[in-house]
Amino acid sequence: MTDQQTTDVAEPEEETSNLPPKVPRLPPGEWMKKNLFSSVGNSILTVVFVLVILAITRGLLGFAFSPERRWDATATNMRLLFAGAYPQNQFVRMWVSLGIVVALGGLSTGVWRAGGRMYLTSLLLKGYGVGGAVVLVGILAPFSGSARLSYFLVGGLLIAASFAVQSATDEDTTVGTLAVGLVGVSIAVGSFWVIPYGHHAFIDGAQVVSDGTVAATTKGPLTVMVILAVLTYFLGREIADRVDAGWPRKVLSLSWLASPVVIVFFVLRDPDFDYGHIATTEVPIFLAYAVGGGLLLFALASPRIGEVGRIIAAVTLIAAAATFLTPMLQVIRILALMLAVFALAAPTFSGNRAARLRYVTVWAGVVLGLLWLITAINSPATVESNSSFFTGGLALTLIVASFTMILSFPLGVILALARTSNMPLFRVMSTTYIEFVRGVPFITILIFFSVLFPLFLPENMEVTEIAAVTIGFTLFSAAYMAENVRGGLQSIRRGQYEAAEALGMTTAQKTVFIILPQALRVSIPPLVGQTIGTYKETSLLAIIGLFDLLFVARSLIPNQTSFIGSVREQLLFASVIYWMGAYAMSRASQNLERKLGVGER
Amino acid sequence: MRKQFLVRLLAVLLGFTLIASACGDDDGGDAGDDTSGDDGGSDDGGDDGDDGGDDGDDGDDGDSEDTVDVTQGGSLLDTILDRGNLVCGVGGNAVAFSETQADGSITGFDADYCRAVAAAILGDATALEFVPLTASERFTALASGDVDVLFRNTTWTQSRDTTLGGDFGPTTYYDGQQLMGRVADGFSAASSVSDVDGAVVCTNAGTTTEKNIAEAATLEGANFGGITLQTFEDFNQVTDAFIAGTCDIITTDGSGLVGRRAVNDMFDDWAIFPATPISKEPLGPMYRQNDSVFADVVDWTVYASIILDELGITSANAQAFVDGYEAGVSDPQVGRLLGIDEGELQSSMGLPADAFFQMVLQVGNYDEIFTNNLVPVGLERAGSANAGWQAGGQIYAPPAR
């Protein structure tokens, strides 16, 4: 997700030839001679390490495919692993959420014209590799004769198909990477319809196992997702062809940013709005802020207002801070603070009538969005599950991870700017904060936010444990993000600052338009590393007893009467899930780096 | 110019902090379990001693809140009737006591007693919200009112009863710490702690099981050479180490050991001893103190389940008992408990007259709850402390009259 967001920071390059330079290939025999058996020492090393790898693989396969393994525990508990106790009759909401992400992904791929071409030969090489691996699994794993044979068959077919394609096409044939991906996903999803993986479910208190293909409630939605991805991709291309590419990209970037909020608070939670209350409270508040605040901002954004504007903005800030002295609705205070922020930023956006109106429109949109969000959060959830948070498992992991990423990035940038600022107070504050957070073990921070944070809140304010630990995650991750961004800031040459100043830019303009874009581009690899780290660190939620993926795998499933003690299978499965997410992010960031030329310029 | 920028920065920072904190006011606390690894179905009495002090403080806070609550709104019973559901604190990951099933539902012995209380109060065993709690957060959750009642295989101890701002209801399951060794190593059901001289004993770390076995070894006196104690994070690991041969003996609450032996199908190969456990672990409900009305409801739900078992009234035949009831002919105790006799006492408790009829119909009596949940993991009622008092056990209820 983050990768998608950062994509728009990049200057999107139009579809130039994305083909990697062609590497001349040696025939297999010579390649082995050159790379594996070039000297006696190398030959010995090759043999020894191949044997070690085979032994490890054999051990791992022996573990995974041993008849003692209770994989039916994993199969039966798929829903618990992915969505916790999310109610079955509302499960379509989970699919709709996935659909939103898939549709955004498809549209983005189309609009950004992502995906290049690759040589067919390199794909076929992968075909040989996968086929060989399947055969190897067949040899090494402790299978019965017929199962072994089917592995040989599948592996052999893959190799034969690769060979047939290779001899039928010429060397320079290229294929689209997206098409290859689509075929891969289609085969995987299609296999759900054809291959009898068996279907394990827990229905009305009884474990039901059938030998057929997986349930239609799984394969159906998955198929819809594939179709949705294809359709939205072509839709995205159409849009990009017909409309100036600028604003679809903006809309998509904003949609990505808003998607976790929409998914969590509107799709999954389905807030039960009290429309009477909204009409009497939220609507007047909206009108007051949108109209009153809008007029104020319109005036403040005038280029001729000068010092008076700054004084008014400062007064707004003081007034906003003063709202905390008297009891009132939280939302009024938050909006007052937002208004103060907009008032202070107004000079930067000053300009002609149209520019000022645009600024006021953005303000009204922000008020509407914030009010909508806060009302939704405070409305009771319609979806009730058997525990106080409505979901768990992988869904909870992803919710905490994505909110942390979205919130900690801006906070990290602010901290980095404060740390490199010339004003001692901010520098000291930011440095103290960063060094403090980095000097404390993360689990300490997590336990603090889970146990102690609620005690620090005002009396009538309640925060769920999930929200509290997400704040903890955000504050922790932000400190590390800040250091990554600071590294980027320091790599910007002095001349860039001077050139910007020579153009008469304000500090804000200089930072936003000149320094940050360059600094963030340099910071991409460590920022992605941090993001992946955050994603994996969500497993610490299990330590404080929240029902994330690891907790379900480690504590819930092995303690079910039918699957008591089946902890190893679940841990292996959970690690595969974590790995797939982390690997996908890592690959996406590599692509992004290549596109932005990080490390080349 | 720079100052202006920094002011803005401050404002943005403030704004973000606020938004971040505002994203909070959501649906109440969340749930989970502890790290010290609750093993299969037994209370790691563990946190008792260690957490006693901390929880005590929290308990006191909650207690004062609770007092305010009581003076304002009467009993918790009224609150529950208004709200229309019972909030029940459970473990969520204790084999046979409260398991989270694949569909997200929570089942087990403790979970069934939550259902029983909900059925008695509201006439609907599903008018219930489970809150899975870790061993360390359960007492805070009870004291702060996040849960109405705790059925979380909690051992009744003096320190918990007196310092946590809560009270214990009748014991629903008598557990006790035992040891398990291999028959091949010469252990049998008749073995005692003195036989484990020099053995490697494994259990989960940081629990009172660890303390109990160390104390038991000390009590054996001078001739006892001592044991080597090895601890693991979680009882699944303890069992694995026992199977692998790293441990000669493993120890935890008897219910946990029996469950492991049953699952691994080692009835003849693994022996559980001593017959008299080395610790007492009475497990039962817990509720906030100073609320007799609600306490009576929970207590008598448990008692009713026991009495109905004694009378042989089950979920299957309860309706027949009601239909076939004739005043002056049938057992008046049955009439009172099922709410069909004039002299029924449920109404005066603030419950519907048919409260316990609904309970037994929708959930079952003590024996049914035991059989449905604990027998599948190999626990037997007959001959254990959990047999009825007429059968020599300790499950006993005051008379319903």
CSV table of C-alpha atoms in Angstrom, one decimal, chain A residues 341-533:
chain,number,residue,atom,x,y,z
A,341,VAL,CA,-3.4,24.9,11.1
A,342,PHE,CA,-5.2,26.0,8.0
A,343,ALA,CA,-5.1,29.6,9.1
A,344,LEU,CA,-1.4,29.5,9.7
A,345,ALA,CA,-0.8,27.8,6.4
A,346,ALA,CA,-3.0,30.3,4.5
A,347,PRO,CA,-0.2,32.7,3.3
A,348,THR,CA,1.5,29.8,1.5
A,349,PHE,CA,-1.6,29.2,-0.5
A,350,SER,CA,-2.5,32.8,-1.1
A,351,GLY,CA,-3.1,33.9,-4.7
A,352,ASN,CA,-5.9,35.0,-6.9
A,353,ARG,CA,-9.6,34.4,-6.3
A,354,ALA,CA,-9.6,30.9,-7.8
A,355,ALA,CA,-6.7,29.8,-5.7
A,356,ARG,CA,-8.3,31.2,-2.5
A,357,LEU,CA,-11.6,29.5,-3.4
A,358,ARG,CA,-9.8,26.2,-3.9
A,359,TYR,CA,-8.2,26.5,-0.5
A,360,VAL,CA,-11.6,27.1,1.1
A,361,THR,CA,-13.0,24.1,-0.8
A,362,VAL,CA,-10.2,21.9,0.5
A,363,TRP,CA,-11.0,23.2,4.0
A,364,ALA,CA,-14.6,22.3,3.7
A,365,GLY,CA,-13.7,18.9,2.4
A,366,VAL,CA,-11.4,18.3,5.4
A,367,VAL,CA,-14.1,19.4,7.8
A,368,LEU,CA,-16.6,17.0,6.2
A,369,GLY,CA,-14.2,14.1,6.1
A,370,LEU,CA,-13.1,14.6,9.7
A,371,LEU,CA,-16.7,14.9,11.0
A,372,TRP,CA,-17.7,11.9,9.0
A,373,LEU,CA,-14.8,9.9,10.4
A,374,ILE,CA,-15.2,10.9,14.0
A,375,THR,CA,-19.0,10.3,13.9
A,376,ALA,CA,-18.4,6.9,12.4
A,377,ILE,CA,-15.8,6.0,15.0
A,378,ASN,CA,-18.0,7.0,17.8
A,379,SER,CA,-21.1,5.3,16.5
A,380,PRO,CA,-21.6,1.8,17.7
A,381,ALA,CA,-20.7,-1.0,15.3
A,382,THR,CA,-23.5,-2.9,13.7
A,383,VAL,CA,-21.2,-5.9,13.2
A,384,GLU,CA,-20.9,-7.7,16.5
A,385,SER,CA,-18.4,-10.4,17.0
A,386,ASN,CA,-17.8,-12.7,19.9
A,387,SER,CA,-15.1,-10.4,21.3
A,388,SER,CA,-14.9,-6.8,21.9
A,389,PHE,CA,-12.8,-5.9,18.8
A,390,PHE,CA,-14.6,-7.0,15.8
A,391,THR,CA,-11.9,-8.7,14.0
A,392,GLY,CA,-8.6,-10.5,14.5
A,393,GLY,CA,-6.1,-12.7,12.8
A,394,LEU,CA,-4.4,-11.4,9.7
A,395,ALA,CA,-7.0,-8.7,9.3
A,396,LEU,CA,-6.0,-7.2,12.6
A,397,THR,CA,-2.4,-7.5,11.7
A,398,LEU,CA,-3.0,-5.6,8.5
A,399,ILE,CA,-5.2,-3.0,10.1
A,400,VAL,CA,-2.6,-2.1,12.7
A,401,ALA,CA,0.2,-2.2,10.2
A,402,SER,CA,-1.5,0.0,7.6
A,403,PHE,CA,-2.6,2.6,10.1
A,404,THR,CA,0.8,2.7,11.6
A,405,MET,CA,2.4,3.2,8.2
A,406,ILE,CA,0.0,6.0,7.2
A,407,LEU,CA,0.2,7.8,10.5
A,408,SER,CA,3.9,7.4,11.3
A,409,PHE,CA,5.2,8.6,7.9
A,410,PRO,CA,4.1,12.2,8.2
A,411,LEU,CA,5.0,12.2,11.9
A,412,GLY,CA,8.5,10.9,11.0
A,413,VAL,CA,8.9,13.6,8.4
A,414,ILE,CA,7.9,16.3,10.8
A,415,LEU,CA,10.3,14.9,13.4
A,416,ALA,CA,13.2,14.7,10.9
A,417,LEU,CA,12.5,18.3,9.9
A,418,ALA,CA,12.4,19.4,13.5
A,419,ARG,CA,15.6,17.6,14.2
A,420,THR,CA,17.4,19.3,11.4
A,421,SER,CA,15.8,22.7,12.1
A,422,ASN,CA,17.9,25.7,13.2
A,423,MET,CA,15.7,26.4,16.2
A,424,PRO,CA,17.3,24.8,19.3
A,425,LEU,CA,14.0,24.1,21.1
A,426,PHE,CA,12.6,22.0,18.3
A,427,ARG,CA,15.9,20.3,17.7
A,428,VAL,CA,16.3,19.4,21.3
A,429,MET,CA,12.7,18.2,21.6
A,430,SER,CA,12.8,16.1,18.5
A,431,THR,CA,16.3,14.7,19.3
A,432,THR,CA,15.2,13.8,22.9
A,433,TYR,CA,12.1,12.1,21.6
A,434,ILE,CA,13.8,10.1,18.9
A,435,GLU,CA,16.7,9.1,21.2
A,436,PHE,CA,14.3,8.2,24.0
A,437,VAL,CA,12.1,6.0,21.7
A,438,ARG,CA,15.1,4.4,20.1
A,439,GLY,CA,16.6,3.6,23.4
A,440,VAL,CA,13.6,1.8,24.8
A,441,PRO,CA,12.7,-1.8,23.8
A,442,PHE,CA,9.6,-1.8,21.7
A,443,ILE,CA,7.8,-4.3,23.8
A,444,THR,CA,8.1,-1.9,26.7
A,445,ILE,CA,6.4,0.9,24.7
A,446,LEU,CA,3.7,-1.6,23.6
A,447,ILE,CA,3.0,-2.7,27.2
A,448,PHE,CA,2.9,0.9,28.2
A,449,PHE,CA,0.3,1.8,25.6
A,450,SER,CA,-1.7,-1.3,26.3
A,451,VAL,CA,-1.8,-1.1,30.1
A,452,LEU,CA,-0.9,2.4,31.2
A,453,PHE,CA,-2.0,4.7,28.4
A,454,PRO,CA,-5.7,4.5,29.3
A,455,LEU,CA,-4.8,5.8,32.8
A,456,PHE,CA,-3.3,8.9,31.3
A,457,LEU,CA,-6.5,9.9,29.4
A,458,PRO,CA,-9.1,12.4,30.6
A,459,GLU,CA,-11.7,10.8,32.7
A,460,ASN,CA,-14.5,10.4,30.2
A,461,MET,CA,-12.3,9.4,27.3
A,462,GLU,CA,-12.0,5.8,26.4
A,463,VAL,CA,-9.6,4.3,23.9
A,464,THR,CA,-9.7,0.7,22.7
A,465,GLU,CA,-6.6,-1.3,23.4
A,466,ILE,CA,-6.2,-1.7,19.6
A,467,ALA,CA,-6.2,2.1,19.1
A,468,ALA,CA,-3.8,2.6,22.0
A,469,VAL,CA,-1.3,0.1,20.7
A,470,THR,CA,-1.6,1.6,17.2
A,471,ILE,CA,-0.6,4.9,18.7
A,472,GLY,CA,2.3,3.2,20.4
A,473,PHE,CA,3.3,1.6,17.1
A,474,THR,CA,3.0,4.9,15.3
A,475,LEU,CA,5.1,6.8,17.8
A,476,PHE,CA,7.8,4.1,17.8
A,477,SER,CA,7.9,3.7,14.0
A,478,ALA,CA,7.9,7.5,13.5
A,479,ALA,CA,11.1,7.9,15.5
A,480,TYR,CA,12.9,5.4,13.2
A,481,MET,CA,11.3,6.9,10.1
A,482,ALA,CA,12.6,10.3,11.3
A,483,GLU,CA,16.1,9.0,11.3
A,484,ASN,CA,15.7,7.5,7.8
A,485,VAL,CA,14.3,10.8,6.5
A,486,ARG,CA,17.0,12.8,8.3
A,487,GLY,CA,19.6,10.7,6.5
A,488,GLY,CA,17.9,11.7,3.2
A,489,LEU,CA,17.8,15.4,4.3
A,490,GLN,CA,21.5,15.4,5.0
A,491,SER,CA,22.3,14.0,1.6
A,492,ILE,CA,20.9,17.1,0.0
A,493,ARG,CA,23.6,19.4,-1.1
A,494,ARG,CA,23.9,22.9,0.3
A,495,GLY,CA,23.5,24.3,-3.2
A,496,GLN,CA,19.9,23.1,-3.4
A,497,TYR,CA,19.0,25.2,-0.4
A,498,GLU,CA,20.8,28.2,-1.7
A,499,ALA,CA,19.3,27.9,-5.1
A,500,ALA,CA,15.8,27.7,-3.6
A,501,GLU,CA,16.5,30.7,-1.5
A,502,ALA,CA,17.9,32.6,-4.5
A,503,LEU,CA,14.5,32.0,-6.2
A,504,GLY,CA,12.8,33.8,-3.2
A,505,MET,CA,11.1,30.7,-1.8
A,506,THR,CA,9.8,30.7,1.7
A,507,THR,CA,11.1,28.1,4.1
A,508,ALA,CA,7.9,26.1,3.7
A,509,GLN,CA,8.1,26.2,-0.1
A,510,LYS,CA,11.7,25.3,-0.1
A,511,THR,CA,11.1,22.4,2.1
A,512,VAL,CA,8.0,21.1,0.4
A,513,PHE,CA,9.0,21.6,-3.2
A,514,ILE,CA,12.8,21.3,-3.3
A,515,ILE,CA,14.2,19.5,-0.3
A,516,LEU,CA,11.7,16.8,0.7
A,517,PRO,CA,11.1,15.3,-2.7
A,518,GLN,CA,14.8,14.7,-3.1
A,519,ALA,CA,15.3,13.6,0.5
A,520,LEU,CA,12.4,11.1,0.4
A,521,ARG,CA,13.6,9.6,-2.9
A,522,VAL,CA,17.0,8.9,-1.3
A,523,SER,CA,15.2,7.5,1.8
A,524,ILE,CA,13.1,5.0,0.0
A,525,PRO,CA,15.1,1.8,0.8
A,526,PRO,CA,15.4,2.5,4.5
A,527,LEU,CA,11.8,3.6,4.7
A,528,VAL,CA,10.6,0.4,3.0
A,529,GLY,CA,12.8,-1.5,5.4
A,530,GLN,CA,11.1,0.2,8.3
A,531,THR,CA,7.7,-0.5,6.9
A,532,ILE,CA,8.4,-4.2,6.5
A,533,GLY,CA,9.8,-4.1,10.0
